[in-house]
PDB file of C-alpha atoms in Angstrom:
ATOM      1  CA  MET O   1       7.338   7.974   5.037  1.00 94.00           C
ATOM      2  CA  VAL O   2       5.641   5.594   7.440  1.00 97.00           C
ATOM      3  CA  MET O   3       5.196   5.907  11.197  1.00 97.00           C
ATOM      4  CA  LEU O   4       6.528   3.315  13.624  1.00 97.00           C
ATOM      5  CA  GLU O   5       4.803   2.594  16.924  1.00 97.00           C
ATOM      6  CA  SER O   6       7.557   4.638  18.637  1.00 96.00           C
ATOM      7  CA  GLY O   7       6.309   7.700  16.721  1.00 95.00           C
ATOM      8  CA  GLN O   8       9.443   7.772  14.555  1.00 96.00           C
ATOM      9  CA  ARG O   9       8.851   8.345  10.838  1.00 96.00           C
ATOM     10  CA  ILE O  10      11.050   6.388   8.432  1.00 97.00           C
ATOM     11  CA  PRO O  11      11.228   5.905   4.656  1.00 96.00           C
ATOM     12  CA  ILE O  12       9.137   2.933   3.566  1.00 95.00           C
ATOM     13  CA  GLN O  13      12.229   1.237   2.121  1.00 93.00           C
ATOM     14  CA  ASP O  14      13.723   1.081   5.642  1.00 95.00           C
ATOM     15  CA  VAL O  15      10.821  -0.925   7.069  1.00 95.00           C
ATOM     16  CA  SER O  16      11.687  -4.366   8.453  1.00 92.00           C
ATOM     17  CA  VAL O  17       9.506  -7.417   8.913  1.00 91.00           C
ATOM     18  CA  GLY O  18       8.230  -7.218  12.488  1.00 93.00           C
ATOM     19  CA  ASP O  19       8.053  -3.404  12.565  1.00 96.00           C
ATOM     20  CA  ARG O  20       4.705  -2.075  13.768  1.00 98.00           C
ATOM     21  CA  LEU O  21       3.428   0.575  11.323  1.00 98.00           C
ATOM     22  CA  LEU O  22       0.543   3.007  11.563  1.00 98.00           C
ATOM     23  CA  SER O  23      -2.434   1.305   9.967  1.00 97.00           C
ATOM     24  CA  PHE O  24      -6.241   1.430  10.120  1.00 96.00           C
ATOM     25  CA  ASP O  25      -9.155  -0.963  10.348  1.00 94.00           C
ATOM     26  CA  SER O  26     -12.399  -1.098   8.374  1.00 91.00           C
ATOM     27  CA  SER O  27     -14.044   1.397  10.735  1.00 91.00           C
ATOM     28  CA  GLY O  28     -11.238   3.949  10.158  1.00 91.00           C
ATOM     29  CA  LYS O  29      -9.674   3.449  13.595  1.00 95.00           C
ATOM     30  CA  LEU O  30      -5.907   4.027  13.552  1.00 97.00           C
ATOM     31  CA  PHE O  31      -3.595   1.566  15.277  1.00 97.00           C
ATOM     32  CA  PHE O  32      -0.218  -0.103  14.700  1.00 98.00           C
ATOM     33  CA  SER O  33      -0.054  -3.329  12.698  1.00 98.00           C
ATOM     34  CA  GLU O  34       2.980  -5.580  12.412  1.00 97.00           C
ATOM     35  CA  VAL O  35       4.682  -6.075   9.038  1.00 96.00           C
ATOM     36  CA  ALA O  36       4.300  -9.751   8.081  1.00 94.00           C
ATOM     37  CA  MET O  37       6.482  -9.729   4.960  1.00 93.00           C
ATOM     38  CA  TRP O  38       7.621  -7.772   1.929  1.00 93.00           C
ATOM     39  CA  MET O  39       5.444  -8.541  -1.103  1.00 93.00           C
ATOM     40  CA  ASP O  40       7.697  -6.468  -3.329  1.00 92.00           C
ATOM     41  CA  ARG O  41      10.905  -4.587  -2.595  1.00 90.00           C
ATOM     42  CA  VAL O  42      12.922  -3.403  -5.599  1.00 89.00           C
ATOM     43  CA  PRO O  43      14.911  -0.261  -4.693  1.00 89.00           C
ATOM     44  CA  GLN O  44      16.307   0.307  -8.206  1.00 89.00           C
ATOM     45  CA  ALA O  45      13.139  -0.449 -10.212  1.00 87.00           C
ATOM     46  CA  LYS O  46      12.272   2.267 -12.721  1.00 90.00           C
ATOM     47  CA  HIS O  47       8.575   2.861 -13.267  1.00 88.00           C
ATOM     48  CA  ASP O  48       5.814   5.395 -13.692  1.00 93.00           C
ATOM     49  CA  LEU O  49       4.256   7.022 -10.652  1.00 93.00           C
ATOM     50  CA  ILE O  50       1.196   9.108 -10.014  1.00 96.00           C
ATOM     51  CA  GLN O  51       1.562  12.075  -7.684  1.00 96.00           C
ATOM     52  CA  ILE O  52      -1.527  13.365  -5.948  1.00 97.00           C
ATOM     53  CA  THR O  53      -1.596  16.780  -4.288  1.00 97.00           C
ATOM     54  CA  THR O  54      -4.423  17.568  -1.880  1.00 97.00           C
ATOM     55  CA  GLN O  55      -6.123  20.890  -1.193  1.00 96.00           C
ATOM     56  CA  THR O  56      -3.694  21.571   1.677  1.00 94.00           C
ATOM     57  CA  GLY O  57      -0.621  20.739  -0.404  1.00 94.00           C
ATOM     58  CA  LYS O  58       0.021  17.247   0.981  1.00 93.00           C
ATOM     59  CA  GLN O  59       1.656  15.104  -1.699  1.00 94.00           C
ATOM     60  CA  PHE O  60       1.554  11.356  -2.160  1.00 93.00           C
ATOM     61  CA  LYS O  61       3.269   9.254  -4.849  1.00 92.00           C
ATOM     62  CA  ALA O  62       2.620   5.639  -5.781  1.00 93.00           C
ATOM     63  CA  THR O  63       2.459   3.374  -8.806  1.00 91.00           C
ATOM     64  CA  PRO O  64      -0.760   3.481 -10.850  1.00 94.00           C
ATOM     65  CA  TYR O  65      -1.912   0.155  -9.373  1.00 90.00           C
ATOM     66  CA  HIS O  66      -1.367   0.954  -5.689  1.00 92.00           C
ATOM     67  CA  MET O  67      -4.657   1.367  -3.879  1.00 95.00           C
ATOM     68  CA  ILE O  68      -5.615   4.222  -1.577  1.00 96.00           C
ATOM     69  CA  LEU O  69      -8.804   4.905   0.336  1.00 95.00           C
ATOM     70  CA  VAL O  70     -11.058   7.286  -1.595  1.00 96.00           C
ATOM     71  CA  GLY O  71     -14.113   7.929   0.548  1.00 92.00           C
ATOM     72  CA  ASP O  72     -14.796   4.444   1.867  1.00 90.00           C
ATOM     73  CA  THR O  73     -13.553   2.542  -1.207  1.00 94.00           C
ATOM     74  CA  PHE O  74     -10.067   1.304  -2.039  1.00 96.00           C
ATOM     75  CA  THR O  75      -9.205   2.742  -5.452  1.00 96.00           C
ATOM     76  CA  GLN O  76      -6.138   2.310  -7.628  1.00 94.00           C
ATOM     77  CA  MET O  77      -4.109   5.491  -8.024  1.00 96.00           C
ATOM     78  CA  ARG O  78      -4.772   5.501 -11.784  1.00 95.00           C
ATOM     79  CA  HIS O  79      -8.516   5.911 -11.110  1.00 96.00           C
ATOM     80  CA  VAL O  80      -8.297   8.794  -8.619  1.00 97.00           C
ATOM     81  CA  LYS O  81      -9.728  12.069  -9.947  1.00 98.00           C
ATOM     82  CA  VAL O  82      -9.437  15.731  -8.994  1.00 98.00           C
ATOM     83  CA  GLY O  83     -12.143  16.419  -6.404  1.00 98.00           C
ATOM     84  CA  ASP O  84     -12.070  12.898  -4.907  1.00 98.00           C
ATOM     85  CA  GLU O  85     -11.822  12.804  -1.124  1.00 97.00           C
ATOM     86  CA  LEU O  86      -8.906  10.848   0.343  1.00 96.00           C
ATOM     87  CA  LEU O  87      -8.584   9.760   3.945  1.00 95.00           C
ATOM     88  CA  LEU O  88      -5.486  11.165   5.606  1.00 95.00           C
ATOM     89  CA  THR O  89      -3.971  11.708   9.009  1.00 94.00           C
ATOM     90  CA  ASP O  90      -1.683  14.552   9.970  1.00 86.00           C
ATOM     91  CA  ASN O  91      -0.794  13.418  13.464  1.00 83.00           C
ATOM     92  CA  GLY O  92      -1.453   9.676  13.512  1.00 86.00           C
ATOM     93  CA  GLU O  93      -4.444  10.110  15.812  1.00 88.00           C
ATOM     94  CA  GLN O  94      -7.438  10.184  13.469  1.00 92.00           C
ATOM     95  CA  LEU O  95      -8.351  10.083   9.795  1.00 94.00           C
ATOM     96  CA  HIS O  96      -9.972  13.019   8.023  1.00 95.00           C
ATOM     97  CA  LYS O  97     -11.095  13.692   4.462  1.00 96.00           C
ATOM     98  CA  GLU O  98      -9.187  15.931   2.118  1.00 96.00           C
ATOM     99  CA  LYS O  99      -9.934  16.678  -1.542  1.00 98.00           C
ATOM    100  CA  VAL O 100      -7.537  15.948  -4.390  1.00 98.00           C
ATOM    101  CA  ASN O 101      -6.413  19.246  -5.911  1.00 98.00           C
ATOM    102  CA  SER O 102      -4.142  17.965  -8.691  1.00 98.00           C
ATOM    103  CA  ILE O 103      -2.776  14.773 -10.217  1.00 98.00           C
ATOM    104  CA  ALA O 104       0.492  14.428 -12.122  1.00 97.00           C
ATOM    105  CA  GLU O 105       2.274  11.565 -13.848  1.00 95.00           C
ATOM    106  CA  ILE O 106       5.934  11.035 -13.043  1.00 92.00           C
ATOM    107  CA  HIS O 107       7.862   8.948 -15.565  1.00 90.00           C
ATOM    108  CA  ASP O 108      11.175   8.552 -13.765  1.00 86.00           C
ATOM    109  CA  GLY O 109      10.149   6.946 -10.488  1.00 85.00           C
ATOM    110  CA  ILE O 110      12.705   4.748  -8.796  1.00 87.00           C
ATOM    111  CA  GLY O 111      11.940   2.040  -6.259  1.00 86.00           C
ATOM    112  CA  VAL O 112       8.963  -0.234  -5.592  1.00 87.00           C
ATOM    113  CA  PHE O 113       8.138  -0.975  -1.956  1.00 91.00           C
ATOM    114  CA  ALA O 114       5.148  -3.039  -0.828  1.00 93.00           C
ATOM    115  CA  PRO O 115       5.264  -4.256   2.765  1.00 95.00           C
ATOM    116  CA  LEU O 116       2.340  -6.373   3.941  1.00 96.00           C
ATOM    117  CA  SER O 117       0.925  -5.593   7.375  1.00 97.00           C
ATOM    118  CA  TYR O 118      -1.246  -8.145   9.146  1.00 96.00           C
ATOM    119  CA  GLU O 119      -4.154  -5.702   8.799  1.00 97.00           C
ATOM    120  CA  GLY O 120      -3.516  -5.331   5.044  1.00 97.00           C
ATOM    121  CA  THR O 121      -3.528  -1.534   5.386  1.00 98.00           C
ATOM    122  CA  ILE O 122      -0.894   1.097   5.921  1.00 97.00           C
ATOM    123  CA  ILE O 123      -0.574   4.858   6.281  1.00 97.00           C
ATOM    124  CA  VAL O 124       2.041   6.203   3.848  1.00 96.00           C
ATOM    125  CA  ASP O 125       2.879   9.912   3.839  1.00 94.00           C
ATOM    126  CA  GLY O 126      -0.275  10.373   5.913  1.00 95.00           C
ATOM    127  CA  VAL O 127      -2.522   8.729   3.287  1.00 96.00           C
ATOM    128  CA  ALA O 128      -4.686   5.680   4.074  1.00 97.00           C
ATOM    129  CA  ALA O 129      -3.677   2.908   1.665  1.00 97.00           C
ATOM    130  CA  SER O 130      -4.141  -0.784   1.042  1.00 97.00           C
ATOM    131  CA  CYS O 131      -1.061  -2.989   1.023  1.00 96.00           C
ATOM    132  CA  TYR O 132      -2.363  -4.590  -2.185  1.00 93.00           C
ATOM    133  CA  ALA O 133      -2.303  -3.509  -5.832  1.00 87.00           C
ATOM    134  CA  PHE O 134      -5.602  -5.230  -6.633  1.00 81.00           C
ATOM    135  CA  SER O 135      -8.879  -5.887  -4.831  1.00 87.00           C
ATOM    136  CA  HIS O 136      -8.285  -5.243  -1.126  1.00 92.00           C
ATOM    137  CA  ARG O 137     -10.796  -7.904  -0.094  1.00 92.00           C
ATOM    138  CA  LEU O 138      -9.280 -10.486  -2.453  1.00 91.00           C
ATOM    139  CA  GLY O 139      -5.792  -9.536  -1.256  1.00 92.00           C
ATOM    140  CA  GLN O 140      -6.826 -10.246   2.324  1.00 94.00           C
ATOM    141  CA  ILE O 141      -7.990 -13.718   1.278  1.00 94.00           C
ATOM    142  CA  VAL O 142      -5.108 -14.771  -0.975  1.00 93.00           C
ATOM    143  CA  PHE O 143      -2.388 -13.455   1.363  1.00 94.00           C
ATOM    144  CA  ALA O 144      -3.901 -15.027   4.507  1.00 95.00           C
ATOM    145  CA  PRO O 145      -1.684 -18.135   4.149  1.00 92.00           C
ATOM    146  CA  MET O 146       1.442 -15.959   3.951  1.00 91.00           C
ATOM    147  CA  LYS O 147       0.397 -14.023   7.042  1.00 93.00           C
ATOM    148  CA  LEU O 148      -0.020 -17.329   8.879  1.00 92.00           C
ATOM    149  CA  MET O 149       3.384 -18.524   7.655  1.00 89.00           C
ATOM    150  CA  SER O 150       4.895 -15.263   8.875  1.00 90.00           C
ATOM    151  CA  ARG O 151       3.323 -15.748  12.320  1.00 90.00           C
ATOM    152  CA  LEU O 152       4.890 -19.209  12.373  1.00 91.00           C
ATOM    153  CA  GLY O 153       8.292 -17.770  11.420  1.00 85.00           C
ATOM    154  CA  VAL O 154       8.415 -19.416   7.989  1.00 81.00           C
ATOM    155  CA  VAL O 155       8.496 -16.228   5.842  1.00 71.00           C
ATOM    156  CA  SER O 156      11.861 -14.581   5.293  1.00 63.00           C
ATOM    157  CA  GLY O 157      12.712 -10.952   6.038  1.00 61.00           C
ATOM    158  CA  LYS O 158      13.943  -8.075   3.873  1.00 62.00           C
ATOM    159  CA  ALA O 159      15.141  -9.666   0.629  1.00 73.00           C
ATOM    160  CA  ASP O 160      14.985  -7.498  -2.472  1.00 84.00           C
ATOM    161  CA  GLY O 161      12.704  -8.461  -5.326  1.00 87.00           C
ATOM    162  CA  MET O 162       9.144  -9.666  -5.543  1.00 88.00           C
ATOM    163  CA  HIS O 163       8.291 -12.348  -2.977  1.00 88.00           C
ATOM    164  CA  TRP O 164       7.837 -15.769  -4.606  1.00 88.00           C
ATOM    165  CA  TYR O 165       4.207 -15.981  -3.481  1.00 88.00           C
ATOM    166  CA  ALA O 166       3.351 -12.551  -4.887  1.00 88.00           C
ATOM    167  CA  ARG O 167       5.183 -13.478  -8.135  1.00 87.00           C
ATOM    168  CA  MET O 168       3.183 -16.720  -8.360  1.00 89.00           C
ATOM    169  CA  LEU O 169      -0.097 -14.791  -7.987  1.00 86.00           C
ATOM    170  CA  VAL O 170       0.899 -12.209 -10.614  1.00 81.00           C
ATOM    171  CA  ASP O 171       1.921 -14.984 -13.025  1.00 85.00           C
ATOM    172  CA  ALA O 172      -1.344 -16.858 -12.423  1.00 82.00           C
ATOM    173  CA  VAL O 173      -3.432 -13.740 -13.042  1.00 75.00           C
ATOM    174  CA  GLU O 174      -1.546 -13.001 -16.262  1.00 78.00           C
ATOM    175  CA  ALA O 175      -1.737 -16.649 -17.430  1.00 79.00           C
ATOM    176  CA  LEU O 176      -5.478 -16.708 -16.862  1.00 77.00           C
ATOM    177  CA  SER O 177      -5.854 -13.363 -18.680  1.00 67.00           C
ATOM    178  CA  MET O 178      -7.569 -11.939 -15.594  1.00 59.00           C
ATOM    179  CA  LYS O 179      -5.308  -8.922 -15.227  1.00 56.00           C
ATOM    180  CA  ASP O 180      -7.907  -6.475 -16.512  1.00 56.00           C
ATOM    181  CA  VAL O 181     -10.557  -7.870 -14.166  1.00 57.00           C
ATOM    182  CA  LEU O 182      -8.420  -7.791 -10.999  1.00 57.00           C
ATOM    183  CA  LEU O 183      -6.505  -4.607 -11.722  1.00 56.00           C
ATOM    184  CA  ARG O 184      -9.518  -2.391 -12.403  1.00 54.00           C
TER     185      ARG O 184
END
């Protein structure tokens, strides 16, 4: 679930371009950032997920390559360990640290949803996350043109599938055999 600026919580798959979602900046300040585009939206995709449960029982699921904030570093879900401290919010007012209590693999996940906010961050199920599945800093750079195109009204809305620009980047990374470098 994600939180809209109205305070309403909705499933991530129901997000629309232009919605303002709870997000955070590099200092950890929470605010609402507009959705520029969908990088990936495949409701029927079958894939593996990682489910993290925190010390208070909060659960968060994402693909192994999705990045969440562990301490002050964006880390792919597949690299999170028991005892790591995630940044979460319970009420949408401030972030706090909470330790990972357990990690489980889920092999029957359905749906891939990756909206891109102008800030490049998002709060999902109360967990501070990057919108990107690779280096957050590099994601901010390579998606800057798409954010500009969105501001100009050139980027389309809620089509299913991977956005052509995101697909082009994935194909380029794979063609250059850089996947292991960028997806660490």
